[in-house]
Amino acid sequence: MSGTQLTVTLSGGGADDARAVVRALEGTFGAPDELPADENATVHMATFDGGTDASPAGSGGAGAERLSAPVTVTVQGTPEAVRRASDTLTRAFTARDDGAASGDQEQERQLLLVP
């Protein structure tokens, strides 16, 4: 469904940090196309094409992994998907909202997640 398509771009931290962020979103959006794997990459990406009807509150929090370094996360998709991703990440990690940009049918939001 188009309401759940989401692209996530991550920079900072390592592949383990990127995987932790992507796993935090799985409860809300289902499995991504693939988990970040390249240990030498400086930017990681994941795309969520489907989704579950799981509540964002059920996907983060106590089971969330810790980050080893600050990670800048940019989420891009429909306004509803971006809102759900932002809510999920701010529940799972300590986050600072670094702003948003809106287009006709898409929205983009940047968050800084800190350990």
mmCIF file of C-alpha atoms in Angstrom:
data_model
loop_
_atom_site.group_PDB
_atom_site.id
_atom_site.type_symbol
_atom_site.label_atom_id
_atom_site.label_comp_id
_atom_site.label_asym_id
_atom_site.label_seq_id
_atom_site.Cartn_x
_atom_site.Cartn_y
_atom_site.Cartn_z
ATOM 1 C CA MET A 1 0.000 0.000 0.000
ATOM 2 C CA SER A 2 1.383 3.417 -0.911
ATOM 3 C CA GLY A 3 0.729 4.792 2.591
ATOM 4 C CA THR A 4 3.507 2.633 4.002
ATOM 5 C CA GLN A 5 6.319 3.123 1.489
ATOM 6 C CA LEU A 6 9.346 4.561 3.227
ATOM 7 C CA THR A 7 12.988 5.153 2.317
ATOM 8 C CA VAL A 8 15.472 5.497 5.174
ATOM 9 C CA THR A 9 18.963 6.952 4.694
ATOM 10 C CA LEU A 10 21.425 6.695 7.575
ATOM 11 C CA SER A 11 24.815 8.328 8.063
ATOM 12 C CA GLY A 12 27.142 8.369 11.030
ATOM 13 C CA GLY A 13 27.820 5.361 13.182
ATOM 14 C CA GLY A 14 28.535 2.013 11.586
ATOM 15 C CA ALA A 15 26.628 -0.814 9.970
ATOM 16 C CA ASP A 16 25.576 -2.138 13.408
ATOM 17 C CA ASP A 17 24.034 1.236 14.252
ATOM 18 C CA ALA A 18 22.245 1.346 10.880
ATOM 19 C CA ARG A 19 20.884 -2.163 11.429
ATOM 20 C CA ALA A 20 19.649 -1.185 14.917
ATOM 21 C CA VAL A 21 17.700 1.751 13.463
ATOM 22 C CA VAL A 22 16.233 -0.357 10.649
ATOM 23 C CA ARG A 23 15.225 -3.116 13.093
ATOM 24 C CA ALA A 24 13.445 -0.513 15.242
ATOM 25 C CA LEU A 25 11.243 0.329 12.235
ATOM 26 C CA GLU A 26 10.373 -3.296 11.404
ATOM 27 C CA GLY A 27 7.546 -3.464 13.960
ATOM 28 C CA THR A 28 5.808 -0.602 12.202
ATOM 29 C CA PHE A 29 6.690 -1.224 8.545
ATOM 30 C CA GLY A 30 7.533 -4.928 8.293
ATOM 31 C CA ALA A 31 10.816 -6.224 6.918
ATOM 32 C CA PRO A 32 12.919 -3.876 4.754
ATOM 33 C CA ASP A 33 14.231 -4.790 1.323
ATOM 34 C CA GLU A 34 17.502 -5.709 3.071
ATOM 35 C CA LEU A 35 19.441 -4.837 6.209
ATOM 36 C CA PRO A 36 22.504 -2.582 5.936
ATOM 37 C CA ALA A 37 25.517 -4.879 5.618
ATOM 38 C CA ASP A 38 28.548 -3.078 4.155
ATOM 39 C CA GLU A 39 30.862 -2.374 7.086
ATOM 40 C CA ASN A 40 32.872 0.117 4.988
ATOM 41 C CA ALA A 41 29.932 2.235 3.818
ATOM 42 C CA THR A 42 29.491 5.733 5.226
ATOM 43 C CA VAL A 43 25.832 5.949 4.165
ATOM 44 C CA HIS A 44 23.302 3.122 4.524
ATOM 45 C CA MET A 45 19.829 2.819 3.008
ATOM 46 C CA ALA A 46 16.778 0.682 3.552
ATOM 47 C CA THR A 47 13.423 0.669 1.818
ATOM 48 C CA PHE A 48 10.177 -0.518 3.337
ATOM 49 C CA ASP A 49 7.589 -1.348 0.666
ATOM 50 C CA GLY A 50 4.933 -3.014 2.736
ATOM 51 C CA GLY A 51 3.869 -2.610 6.234
ATOM 52 C CA THR A 52 2.025 -3.974 9.141
ATOM 53 C CA ASP A 53 -0.777 -2.389 11.022
ATOM 54 C CA ALA A 54 1.349 -2.599 14.160
ATOM 55 C CA SER A 55 1.264 0.384 16.417
ATOM 56 C CA PRO A 56 4.463 2.462 16.580
ATOM 57 C CA ALA A 57 4.271 2.189 20.360
ATOM 58 C CA GLY A 58 4.762 -1.565 20.076
ATOM 59 C CA SER A 59 7.929 -1.403 18.026
ATOM 60 C CA GLY A 60 10.468 0.487 20.087
ATOM 61 C CA GLY A 61 11.324 1.122 23.677
ATOM 62 C CA ALA A 62 12.578 -1.586 26.011
ATOM 63 C CA GLY A 63 13.789 -3.899 23.260
ATOM 64 C CA ALA A 64 15.555 -1.143 21.329
ATOM 65 C CA GLU A 65 19.258 -1.542 20.750
ATOM 66 C CA ARG A 66 21.822 1.036 21.800
ATOM 67 C CA LEU A 67 23.763 3.087 19.291
ATOM 68 C CA SER A 68 27.555 3.368 19.436
ATOM 69 C CA ALA A 69 27.636 6.831 17.819
ATOM 70 C CA PRO A 70 25.220 9.557 16.686
ATOM 71 C CA VAL A 71 23.287 8.613 13.539
ATOM 72 C CA THR A 72 21.590 11.043 11.183
ATOM 73 C CA VAL A 73 18.428 9.477 9.785
ATOM 74 C CA THR A 74 16.445 10.846 6.872
ATOM 75 C CA VAL A 75 13.033 9.280 6.314
ATOM 76 C CA GLN A 76 11.188 9.940 3.075
ATOM 77 C CA GLY A 77 7.745 8.817 1.984
ATOM 78 C CA THR A 78 4.097 9.654 2.357
ATOM 79 C CA PRO A 79 3.265 12.057 5.183
ATOM 80 C CA GLU A 80 1.656 9.197 7.162
ATOM 81 C CA ALA A 81 4.686 6.907 6.725
ATOM 82 C CA VAL A 82 7.098 9.677 7.721
ATOM 83 C CA ARG A 83 5.013 10.506 10.800
ATOM 84 C CA ARG A 84 4.884 6.834 11.848
ATOM 85 C CA ALA A 85 8.639 6.414 11.305
ATOM 86 C CA SER A 86 9.432 9.568 13.277
ATOM 87 C CA ASP A 87 7.175 8.478 16.142
ATOM 88 C CA THR A 88 8.743 5.007 16.199
ATOM 89 C CA LEU A 89 12.317 6.309 16.196
ATOM 90 C CA THR A 90 11.714 8.919 18.887
ATOM 91 C CA ARG A 91 10.257 6.190 21.118
ATOM 92 C CA ALA A 92 13.141 3.796 20.468
ATOM 93 C CA PHE A 93 16.070 6.252 20.673
ATOM 94 C CA THR A 94 17.016 9.650 22.049
ATOM 95 C CA ALA A 95 16.260 11.831 19.033
ATOM 96 C CA ARG A 96 16.470 15.442 17.922
ATOM 97 C CA ASP A 97 14.214 16.605 15.090
ATOM 98 C CA ASP A 98 16.397 18.405 12.539
ATOM 99 C CA GLY A 99 13.537 19.504 10.298
ATOM 100 C CA ALA A 100 11.182 18.459 7.557
ATOM 101 C CA ALA A 101 10.428 19.282 3.945
ATOM 102 C CA SER A 102 7.134 18.610 2.201
ATOM 103 C CA GLY A 103 6.339 18.092 -1.446
ATOM 104 C CA ASP A 104 3.060 17.454 -3.241
ATOM 105 C CA GLN A 105 2.746 13.827 -2.156
ATOM 106 C CA GLU A 106 5.902 13.094 -0.189
ATOM 107 C CA GLN A 107 7.522 14.339 2.954
ATOM 108 C CA GLU A 108 11.071 14.139 4.238
ATOM 109 C CA ARG A 109 12.188 14.410 7.867
ATOM 110 C CA GLN A 110 15.670 14.357 9.349
ATOM 111 C CA LEU A 111 16.394 13.116 12.863
ATOM 112 C CA LEU A 112 19.608 12.920 14.813
ATOM 113 C CA LEU A 113 19.676 9.809 17.009
ATOM 114 C CA VAL A 114 22.196 9.842 19.835
ATOM 115 C CA PRO A 115 23.546 7.021 22.030
#
